Amino acid sequence: MIAKEPLNIVVVGVGLIGPRHAQHVAENPETNLMAIIDPSPKGQTVADELCTTWFPSIAEMFQYLDLENLPYPDGAIVCTPNHLHACVLAELAVKGVHLLVEKPVSTSLGEAKALKELAQEHDVKVLVGHHRRFNPFIVAAKELLARVGEPIAIQGTWALHKDDEYFKMSPWRTNTRLGGGPLLINLVHDLDLLQYLLGPIQRIYAEVMKKQRKEYPDVDEGACLTLRFKNGVTGTFLCSDKVVSPFNFESGTGENPTVPSDDQLLGFYRIFGSHGTLSVPDMTLYHQDELLGKSWLLPVSKSSLVGERSELRQLKPFTAQLQHFVEVIRGRAEPACQIDDGISALLCIEAVIRSIDTGLPASVGCPSEVECDYTTLRYKKK
Ligand SMILES: NC(=O)c1ccc[n+]([C@@H]2O[C@H](COP(=O)([O-])OP(=O)(O)OC[C@H]3O[C@@H](n4cnc5c(N)ncnc54)[C@H](O)[C@@H]3O)[C@@H](O)[C@H]2O)c1
């Protein structure tokens, strides 16, 4: 299908991240920001700022479109709180609207699996918004990974300090059950990326971070992990949202305009291999002279594998992700991050939580073994 007209896209949920998506949709010549949907007064404000229509709910939008005999949107970008993703997605999928959903795909594995079935039944494509896969630093890391030889181990960090305002603004962020906490909001990004770079994770052992926010007893503040991948690669990863640190994806890549970037940051990921070590986001390869051989008694050289970091920072992952969504809706590409990829990242988080609860290493399940749960979706498979 080649659509000449811009695609009509709605953005559902315009709290912290939704307005950024909406802005990108409004700026892209191939997309038209058809409407903003959000029950809060901010919905109307964002819609006014971007010169589009506001609906307080998805049901009211469809009601209006039916009444006026107008076509449904081609696609929707869903940015509601994590625990509402699945029911919101289902409401749109049954009307044939293609979907880009913010990560995590859902807070429930069964709901995510049911959504996959529902989307297939209605011929709807779903792109899971692990947008960092489109980040130029990750695109480069994937291309350059072979330079380390056989990957053997990985060391990674995502650590920063979220302020009190962030928790006061959206109460769901203070409850792990509703998808709050850095495991489901942030670590899910990194574990998706590590799997994207190194293949599926098989086993995780996790220790929960020391609690500091006593006023929010129902939410974690991160964890320290030991990882084993199916291909034998091992790793460690540290995630915390309450330490003062620049060692995180946002600071290192400058991709989030609200988090100050650090141009000099070295190694929030280090991938160690048989022939060298790749450090991201500085994209430095540490290696030894081929002719002299490999030895701890010989110097380790450094090569910069990309030009200026500032050039990589120019390429915006949200722009690339939206462009890919356009290609998916137009039938020119399959989603680069499918529901099963979202389920796979969620299975990793589920293993982290299980390991914290039991004090034992936890096996990571397989998406094909997850059973559908339609309970909260309100729609049944025909
Ligand atoms: N990709 C990223 O870097 C990134 C960054 C931040 C958040 N996120 C994800 O984006 C999603 C939203 O996070 P946030 O921090 O913007 O949340 P938020 O709480 O700031 O905003 C959520 C918005 O959704 C609205 N909403 C609630 N129920 C709704 C419904 N049924 N229909 C329409 N709107 C509804 C709320 O009124 C609110 O405005 C989460 O899934 C989160 O994990 C992704």
Short mmCIF file of C-alpha atoms and ligand atoms in Angstrom, two decimals:
data_model
loop_
_atom_site.label_atom_id
_atom_site.label_comp_id
_atom_site.label_asym_id
_atom_site.label_seq_id
_atom_site.Cartn_x
_atom_site.Cartn_y
_atom_site.Cartn_z
CA MET A 1 0.00 0.00 0.00
CA ILE A 2 1.45 3.40 -0.95
CA ALA A 3 -0.36 6.19 0.83
CA LYS A 4 0.21 9.61 -0.69
CA GLU A 5 -1.58 11.54 2.02
CA PRO A 6 0.08 12.00 5.43
CA LEU A 7 -0.96 9.31 7.90
CA ASN A 8 -3.41 10.33 10.62
CA ILE A 9 -1.85 9.62 14.01
CA VAL A 10 -3.32 10.14 17.48
CA VAL A 11 -1.28 10.36 20.68
CA VAL A 12 -2.90 8.77 23.73
CA GLY A 13 -1.61 10.09 27.06
CA VAL A 14 0.31 13.36 27.16
CA GLY A 15 1.99 13.45 30.57
CA LEU A 16 5.78 13.47 30.50
CA ILE A 17 6.65 11.63 27.29
CA GLY A 18 3.46 11.93 25.20
CA PRO A 19 4.04 15.59 24.21
CA ARG A 20 7.46 14.66 22.77
CA HIS A 21 5.86 12.03 20.54
CA ALA A 22 3.10 14.47 19.58
CA GLN A 23 5.67 17.13 18.64
CA HIS A 24 7.49 14.65 16.38
CA VAL A 25 4.21 13.64 14.72
CA ALA A 26 3.31 17.30 14.17
CA GLU A 27 6.72 18.01 12.59
CA ASN A 28 6.91 14.99 10.29
CA PRO A 29 5.61 15.75 6.76
CA GLU A 30 4.42 12.14 6.44
CA THR A 31 2.18 12.32 9.51
CA ASN A 32 -0.72 14.44 10.63
CA LEU A 33 -1.36 14.86 14.36
CA MET A 34 -5.05 14.01 14.17
CA ALA A 35 -5.82 14.29 17.90
CA ILE A 36 -4.59 14.14 21.46
CA ILE A 37 -6.45 11.82 23.82
CA ASP A 38 -6.04 12.33 27.57
CA PRO A 39 -8.66 12.79 30.30
CA SER A 40 -6.53 15.36 32.16
CA PRO A 41 -6.74 19.14 31.42
CA LYS A 42 -3.19 18.90 30.06
CA GLY A 43 -4.67 17.00 27.12
CA GLN A 44 -6.50 20.09 25.94
CA THR A 45 -3.47 22.33 26.56
CA VAL A 46 -1.15 20.12 24.49
CA ALA A 47 -3.77 19.83 21.73
CA ASP A 48 -4.16 23.62 21.62
CA GLU A 49 -0.39 24.15 21.50
CA LEU A 50 -0.06 21.74 18.59
CA CYS A 51 -3.20 22.98 16.82
CA THR A 52 -5.06 19.71 16.92
CA THR A 53 -8.25 18.22 18.39
CA TRP A 54 -8.58 16.96 21.95
CA PHE A 55 -10.67 14.03 23.17
CA PRO A 56 -10.86 13.04 26.83
CA SER A 57 -11.19 9.35 25.94
CA ILE A 58 -10.73 6.91 23.07
CA ALA A 59 -14.44 6.03 23.20
CA GLU A 60 -15.39 9.69 22.68
CA MET A 61 -13.06 9.95 19.71
CA PHE A 62 -14.62 6.94 17.98
CA GLN A 63 -18.10 8.21 18.84
CA TYR A 64 -17.30 11.55 17.20
CA LEU A 65 -15.70 9.96 14.12
CA ASP A 66 -18.70 7.65 13.66
CA LEU A 67 -21.15 10.51 14.06
CA GLU A 68 -19.31 12.65 11.52
CA ASN A 69 -18.66 9.68 9.25
CA LEU A 70 -14.92 10.34 9.38
CA PRO A 71 -12.16 7.73 8.95
CA TYR A 72 -10.45 6.23 11.99
CA PRO A 73 -6.80 7.13 12.63
CA ASP A 74 -4.15 5.12 10.77
CA GLY A 75 -2.06 4.79 13.88
CA ALA A 76 -1.89 5.60 17.59
CA ILE A 77 1.05 6.24 19.89
CA VAL A 78 0.15 5.05 23.38
CA CYS A 79 1.88 6.83 26.27
CA THR A 80 -0.42 6.09 29.21
CA PRO A 81 0.79 4.77 32.58
CA ASN A 82 2.29 1.29 32.23
CA HIS A 83 -0.56 -0.67 33.84
CA LEU A 84 -3.08 0.84 31.36
CA HIS A 85 -1.18 -0.01 28.17
CA ALA A 86 -2.89 -3.31 27.42
CA CYS A 87 -6.52 -2.17 27.82
CA VAL A 88 -5.88 1.05 25.86
CA LEU A 89 -4.13 -0.89 23.09
CA ALA A 90 -6.98 -3.39 22.92
CA GLU A 91 -9.56 -0.62 22.56
CA LEU A 92 -7.67 0.71 19.53
CA ALA A 93 -6.67 -2.65 18.03
CA VAL A 94 -10.27 -3.84 17.70
CA LYS A 95 -10.95 -0.78 15.52
CA GLY A 96 -8.02 -1.64 13.25
CA VAL A 97 -5.70 1.17 14.40
CA HIS A 98 -1.97 0.35 14.12
CA LEU A 99 -0.06 0.84 17.35
CA LEU A 100 3.17 2.20 18.72
CA VAL A 101 3.23 1.57 22.45
CA GLU A 102 5.67 3.00 24.93
CA LYS A 103 7.69 0.44 26.84
CA PRO A 104 7.06 -1.76 28.73
CA VAL A 105 4.48 -3.31 26.42
CA SER A 106 2.37 -4.10 29.52
CA THR A 107 2.82 -4.81 33.21
CA SER A 108 1.36 -8.28 32.71
CA LEU A 109 2.87 -10.99 30.52
CA GLY A 110 -0.52 -12.64 29.92
CA GLU A 111 -2.11 -9.34 28.85
CA ALA A 112 0.72 -8.69 26.42
CA LYS A 113 0.30 -12.16 24.91
CA ALA A 114 -3.48 -11.67 24.60
CA LEU A 115 -2.83 -8.35 22.91
CA LYS A 116 -0.60 -10.11 20.38
CA GLU A 117 -3.49 -12.47 19.50
CA LEU A 118 -6.00 -9.62 19.35
CA ALA A 119 -3.75 -7.55 17.08
CA GLN A 120 -3.22 -10.51 14.73
CA GLU A 121 -6.96 -11.12 14.60
CA HIS A 122 -7.61 -7.50 13.59
CA ASP A 123 -4.63 -7.32 11.24
CA VAL A 124 -3.06 -4.58 13.33
CA LYS A 125 0.70 -4.01 13.53
CA VAL A 126 2.21 -3.28 16.93
CA LEU A 127 5.58 -1.59 17.34
CA VAL A 128 6.89 -1.67 20.91
CA GLY A 129 8.61 1.61 21.75
CA HIS A 130 12.01 0.40 22.88
CA HIS A 131 13.17 3.44 20.95
CA ARG A 132 16.78 3.18 22.09
CA ARG A 133 17.24 0.51 19.42
CA PHE A 134 17.01 3.47 17.02
CA ASN A 135 19.54 5.52 18.96
CA PRO A 136 22.60 6.19 16.75
CA PHE A 137 24.97 5.13 19.56
CA ILE A 138 23.25 1.73 19.69
CA VAL A 139 23.04 1.45 15.91
CA ALA A 140 26.83 2.07 15.84
CA ALA A 141 27.48 -0.34 18.73
CA LYS A 142 25.58 -3.12 16.93
CA GLU A 143 27.52 -2.52 13.72
CA LEU A 144 30.88 -2.37 15.51
CA LEU A 145 30.36 -5.24 17.93
CA ALA A 146 32.24 -7.72 15.74
CA ARG A 147 35.42 -5.71 16.41
CA VAL A 148 35.62 -7.16 19.96
CA GLY A 149 35.92 -10.68 18.50
CA GLU A 150 33.77 -13.17 20.40
CA PRO A 151 31.78 -11.32 23.09
CA ILE A 152 32.55 -12.79 26.50
CA ALA A 153 31.18 -10.37 29.09
CA ILE A 154 29.28 -7.13 29.57
CA GLN A 155 29.29 -4.52 32.29
CA GLY A 156 26.58 -1.86 32.37
CA THR A 157 25.17 0.92 34.49
CA TRP A 158 22.03 3.03 34.52
CA ALA A 159 22.22 5.31 37.53
CA LEU A 160 20.91 8.79 38.26
CA HIS A 161 18.84 10.70 40.77
CA LYS A 162 15.11 11.25 40.16
CA ASP A 163 13.72 14.13 42.19
CA ASP A 164 10.63 14.16 44.43
CA GLU A 165 8.58 16.14 41.91
CA TYR A 166 8.72 13.21 39.45
CA PHE A 167 6.93 10.98 41.99
CA LYS A 168 4.43 13.62 43.12
CA MET A 169 3.39 14.37 39.53
CA SER A 170 2.19 10.82 38.70
CA PRO A 171 1.33 8.57 41.64
CA TRP A 172 1.50 5.37 39.53
CA ARG A 173 5.29 5.90 39.55
CA THR A 174 5.32 5.16 43.29
CA ASN A 175 3.87 1.67 42.97
CA THR A 176 5.66 -1.28 41.37
CA ARG A 177 2.28 -3.04 40.86
CA LEU A 178 1.20 -0.19 38.57
CA GLY A 179 4.45 -0.35 36.64
CA GLY A 180 6.31 2.26 38.68
CA GLY A 181 9.97 2.02 39.74
CA PRO A 182 13.19 1.92 37.74
CA LEU A 183 12.98 -1.82 37.05
CA LEU A 184 9.88 -1.51 34.86
CA ILE A 185 10.46 2.06 33.68
CA ASN A 186 14.20 2.12 33.07
CA LEU A 187 15.94 -1.25 33.45
CA VAL A 188 13.51 -2.72 30.92
CA HIS A 189 15.14 -0.42 28.32
CA ASP A 190 18.65 -1.61 29.14
CA LEU A 191 17.77 -5.31 29.27
CA ASP A 192 16.05 -4.95 25.90
CA LEU A 193 19.23 -3.36 24.52
CA LEU A 194 21.54 -5.97 26.02
CA GLN A 195 19.40 -8.70 24.42
CA TYR A 196 19.33 -6.73 21.16
CA LEU A 197 23.14 -6.59 21.19
CA LEU A 198 24.04 -9.96 22.68
CA GLY A 199 21.04 -12.28 22.31
CA PRO A 200 18.55 -13.71 24.82
CA ILE A 201 19.26 -13.65 28.56
CA GLN A 202 18.89 -17.07 30.18
CA ARG A 203 19.33 -16.41 33.91
CA ILE A 204 19.42 -13.45 36.28
CA TYR A 205 20.43 -13.08 39.89
CA ALA A 206 19.36 -9.77 41.44
CA GLU A 207 19.89 -7.93 44.71
CA VAL A 208 17.51 -5.04 45.34
CA MET A 209 18.98 -1.56 45.95
CA LYS A 210 19.08 -0.17 49.47
CA LYS A 211 15.82 1.74 50.13
CA GLN A 212 16.12 5.51 50.58
CA ARG A 213 12.64 6.89 49.73
CA LYS A 214 10.90 5.74 52.91
CA GLU A 215 7.79 7.75 51.98
CA TYR A 216 7.18 5.42 49.02
CA PRO A 217 7.37 1.90 50.46
CA ASP A 218 5.67 0.27 47.44
CA VAL A 219 8.28 1.07 44.83
CA ASP A 220 11.80 -0.23 44.28
CA GLU A 221 14.80 2.02 43.66
CA GLY A 222 16.75 -0.33 41.42
CA ALA A 223 18.78 -3.51 41.59
CA CYS A 224 22.21 -4.99 41.04
CA LEU A 225 22.22 -7.91 38.59
CA THR A 226 24.34 -10.81 37.47
CA LEU A 227 23.37 -11.98 33.99
CA ARG A 228 23.93 -15.10 31.94
CA PHE A 229 23.01 -15.05 28.27
CA LYS A 230 22.02 -18.19 26.33
CA ASN A 231 25.24 -17.97 24.29
CA GLY A 232 27.34 -18.11 27.47
CA VAL A 233 28.11 -14.38 27.71
CA THR A 234 28.01 -13.23 31.34
CA GLY A 235 27.53 -9.76 32.75
CA THR A 236 26.75 -7.43 35.59
CA PHE A 237 24.34 -4.50 35.56
CA LEU A 238 23.62 -1.82 38.11
CA CYS A 239 20.36 0.18 38.05
CA SER A 240 19.43 2.92 40.51
CA ASP A 241 17.22 6.00 40.35
CA LYS A 242 18.45 7.43 43.65
CA VAL A 243 22.20 7.90 43.41
CA VAL A 244 23.96 10.98 42.08
CA SER A 245 25.64 9.74 38.91
CA PRO A 246 26.04 10.59 35.22
CA PHE A 247 26.51 6.91 34.32
CA ASN A 248 23.28 6.38 32.43
CA PHE A 249 22.07 6.20 28.85
CA GLU A 250 20.43 9.63 28.84
CA SER A 251 23.49 11.54 30.09
CA GLY A 252 25.85 9.65 27.81
CA THR A 253 23.86 9.93 24.60
CA GLY A 254 22.08 13.25 25.20
CA GLU A 255 18.88 11.75 23.81
CA ASN A 256 16.52 13.11 26.46
CA PRO A 257 16.33 16.91 26.33
CA THR A 258 15.38 17.08 30.02
CA VAL A 259 18.51 15.21 31.23
CA PRO A 260 21.73 17.23 30.85
CA SER A 261 24.19 15.40 28.65
CA ASP A 262 27.83 14.68 29.42
CA ASP A 263 29.97 14.78 26.27
CA GLN A 264 32.94 13.16 27.97
CA LEU A 265 31.14 10.24 29.61
CA LEU A 266 32.89 6.89 29.19
CA GLY A 267 31.50 3.39 29.28
CA PHE A 268 27.96 3.08 30.62
CA TYR A 269 28.22 -0.19 28.68
CA ARG A 270 31.49 -2.10 28.25
CA ILE A 271 31.45 -5.18 26.08
CA PHE A 272 34.49 -7.39 26.61
CA GLY A 273 35.55 -9.79 23.88
CA SER A 274 38.27 -12.17 22.78
CA HIS A 275 39.94 -9.43 20.69
CA GLY A 276 39.02 -6.21 22.44
CA THR A 277 36.59 -4.18 24.52
CA LEU A 278 33.98 -1.78 23.15
CA SER A 279 32.98 1.10 25.37
CA VAL A 280 29.64 2.91 24.79
CA PRO A 281 28.83 5.84 24.37
CA ASP A 282 32.42 6.95 23.71
CA MET A 283 32.64 4.19 21.09
CA THR A 284 36.22 3.44 22.01
CA LEU A 285 37.71 0.10 21.06
CA TYR A 286 40.47 -1.14 23.39
CA HIS A 287 42.65 -3.64 21.56
CA GLN A 288 46.17 -4.97 21.03
CA ASP A 289 48.44 -5.10 18.02
CA GLU A 290 47.51 -8.15 15.89
CA LEU A 291 51.17 -8.84 15.01
CA LEU A 292 52.45 -8.76 18.57
CA GLY A 293 49.61 -10.91 19.92
CA LYS A 294 47.50 -10.61 23.04
CA SER A 295 49.14 -10.31 26.42
CA TRP A 296 48.69 -8.51 29.72
CA LEU A 297 52.39 -7.61 29.39
CA LEU A 298 51.76 -5.59 26.22
CA PRO A 299 50.06 -2.19 26.04
CA VAL A 300 46.36 -1.95 25.21
CA SER A 301 45.65 0.61 22.48
CA LYS A 302 42.58 2.80 22.13
CA SER A 303 40.84 3.58 18.84
CA SER A 304 37.88 5.85 18.45
CA LEU A 305 35.42 4.08 16.16
CA VAL A 306 33.23 7.03 15.26
CA GLY A 307 33.98 10.66 14.39
CA GLU A 308 32.56 13.37 16.60
CA ARG A 309 30.05 12.30 19.23
CA SER A 310 28.14 15.47 18.49
CA GLU A 311 27.33 14.06 15.04
CA LEU A 312 25.67 11.00 16.58
CA ARG A 313 23.72 13.26 18.91
CA GLN A 314 22.13 15.03 15.95
CA LEU A 315 20.22 11.90 14.93
CA LYS A 316 17.08 11.68 17.04
CA PRO A 317 15.86 8.18 17.91
CA PHE A 318 12.22 9.30 18.30
CA THR A 319 12.33 10.68 14.75
CA ALA A 320 13.76 7.41 13.45
CA GLN A 321 11.22 5.37 15.41
CA LEU A 322 8.31 7.44 14.06
CA GLN A 323 9.64 7.12 10.51
CA HIS A 324 9.80 3.36 11.02
CA PHE A 325 6.20 3.38 12.35
CA VAL A 326 5.16 5.16 9.13
CA GLU A 327 6.87 2.41 7.10
CA VAL A 328 5.13 -0.26 9.19
CA ILE A 329 1.68 1.32 8.72
CA ARG A 330 2.30 1.66 4.99
CA GLY A 331 3.16 -2.03 4.84
CA ARG A 332 6.76 -1.45 3.81
CA ALA A 333 8.33 -2.87 6.97
CA GLU A 334 7.57 -5.24 9.81
CA PRO A 335 7.88 -3.75 13.32
CA ALA A 336 11.56 -3.72 14.30
CA CYS A 337 10.50 -4.33 17.90
CA GLN A 338 7.60 -6.78 18.04
CA ILE A 339 5.27 -7.68 20.91
CA ASP A 340 7.40 -10.78 21.54
CA ASP A 341 10.46 -8.52 21.98
CA GLY A 342 8.45 -6.48 24.50
CA ILE A 343 7.37 -9.70 26.25
CA SER A 344 10.96 -10.90 26.25
CA ALA A 345 12.15 -7.71 28.00
CA LEU A 346 9.25 -8.06 30.46
CA LEU A 347 10.23 -11.68 31.15
CA CYS A 348 13.69 -10.41 32.13
CA ILE A 349 12.14 -7.93 34.59
CA GLU A 350 9.89 -10.69 35.91
CA ALA A 351 13.03 -12.81 36.52
CA VAL A 352 14.70 -9.86 38.30
CA ILE A 353 11.69 -9.51 40.62
CA ARG A 354 11.51 -13.27 41.22
CA SER A 355 15.19 -13.39 42.07
CA ILE A 356 14.81 -10.48 44.52
CA ASP A 357 11.82 -12.22 46.14
CA THR A 358 13.44 -15.66 46.46
CA GLY A 359 17.07 -14.67 46.93
CA LEU A 360 17.94 -17.19 44.20
CA PRO A 361 18.95 -16.95 40.52
CA ALA A 362 15.87 -16.96 38.27
CA SER A 363 15.51 -18.44 34.78
CA VAL A 364 14.14 -16.08 32.15
CA GLY A 365 11.02 -17.50 30.49
CA CYS A 366 10.34 -17.73 26.78
CA PRO A 367 7.62 -15.62 25.06
CA SER A 368 6.17 -18.73 23.37
CA GLU A 369 5.39 -20.25 26.80
CA VAL A 370 3.39 -17.25 28.07
CA GLU A 371 -0.37 -17.86 28.26
CA CYS A 372 -2.92 -15.26 27.18
CA ASP A 373 -4.83 -13.35 29.83
CA TYR A 374 -7.78 -11.39 28.46
CA THR A 375 -9.16 -10.36 31.87
CA THR A 376 -8.40 -6.64 31.76
CA LEU A 377 -8.53 -6.31 27.98
CA ARG A 378 -12.33 -6.40 27.94
CA TYR A 379 -12.20 -8.04 24.49
CA LYS A 380 -12.22 -11.77 23.81
CA LYS A 381 -10.71 -13.64 20.92
CA LYS A 382 -13.46 -14.58 18.47
N1 LIG B 1 10.76 5.93 25.96
C1 LIG B 1 11.09 6.69 27.00
O1 LIG B 1 12.20 7.18 27.10
C2 LIG B 1 10.07 6.96 28.05
C3 LIG B 1 10.25 8.00 28.94
C4 LIG B 1 9.26 8.24 29.88
C5 LIG B 1 8.14 7.43 29.94
N2 LIG B 1 8.02 6.40 29.08
C6 LIG B 1 6.82 5.54 29.10
O2 LIG B 1 5.74 6.32 28.62
C7 LIG B 1 4.54 6.00 29.32
C8 LIG B 1 4.00 7.24 29.98
O3 LIG B 1 4.91 7.68 30.94
P1 LIG B 1 4.86 9.19 31.50
O4 LIG B 1 6.01 9.32 32.41
O5 LIG B 1 4.68 10.11 30.37
O6 LIG B 1 3.50 9.09 32.34
P2 LIG B 1 2.65 10.31 32.93
O7 LIG B 1 2.01 9.83 34.17
O8 LIG B 1 3.48 11.54 32.97
O9 LIG B 1 1.55 10.55 31.79
C9 LIG B 1 0.53 9.62 31.51
C10 LIG B 1 -0.64 10.36 30.89
O10 LIG B 1 -1.60 9.41 30.48
C11 LIG B 1 -2.89 9.95 30.75
N3 LIG B 1 -3.88 8.86 30.81
C12 LIG B 1 -4.18 8.04 31.83
N4 LIG B 1 -5.14 7.18 31.46
C13 LIG B 1 -5.46 7.44 30.18
C14 LIG B 1 -6.37 6.88 29.24
N5 LIG B 1 -7.14 5.84 29.56
N6 LIG B 1 -6.43 7.44 28.02
C15 LIG B 1 -5.65 8.47 27.67
N7 LIG B 1 -4.76 9.04 28.52
C16 LIG B 1 -4.65 8.52 29.75
C17 LIG B 1 -2.71 10.69 32.06
O11 LIG B 1 -3.73 11.66 32.28
C18 LIG B 1 -1.33 11.31 31.87
O12 LIG B 1 -1.41 12.60 31.30
C19 LIG B 1 4.93 4.90 30.29
O13 LIG B 1 4.66 3.68 29.68
C20 LIG B 1 6.41 5.06 30.48
O14 LIG B 1 7.05 3.86 30.81
C21 LIG B 1 8.94 6.17 28.13
#
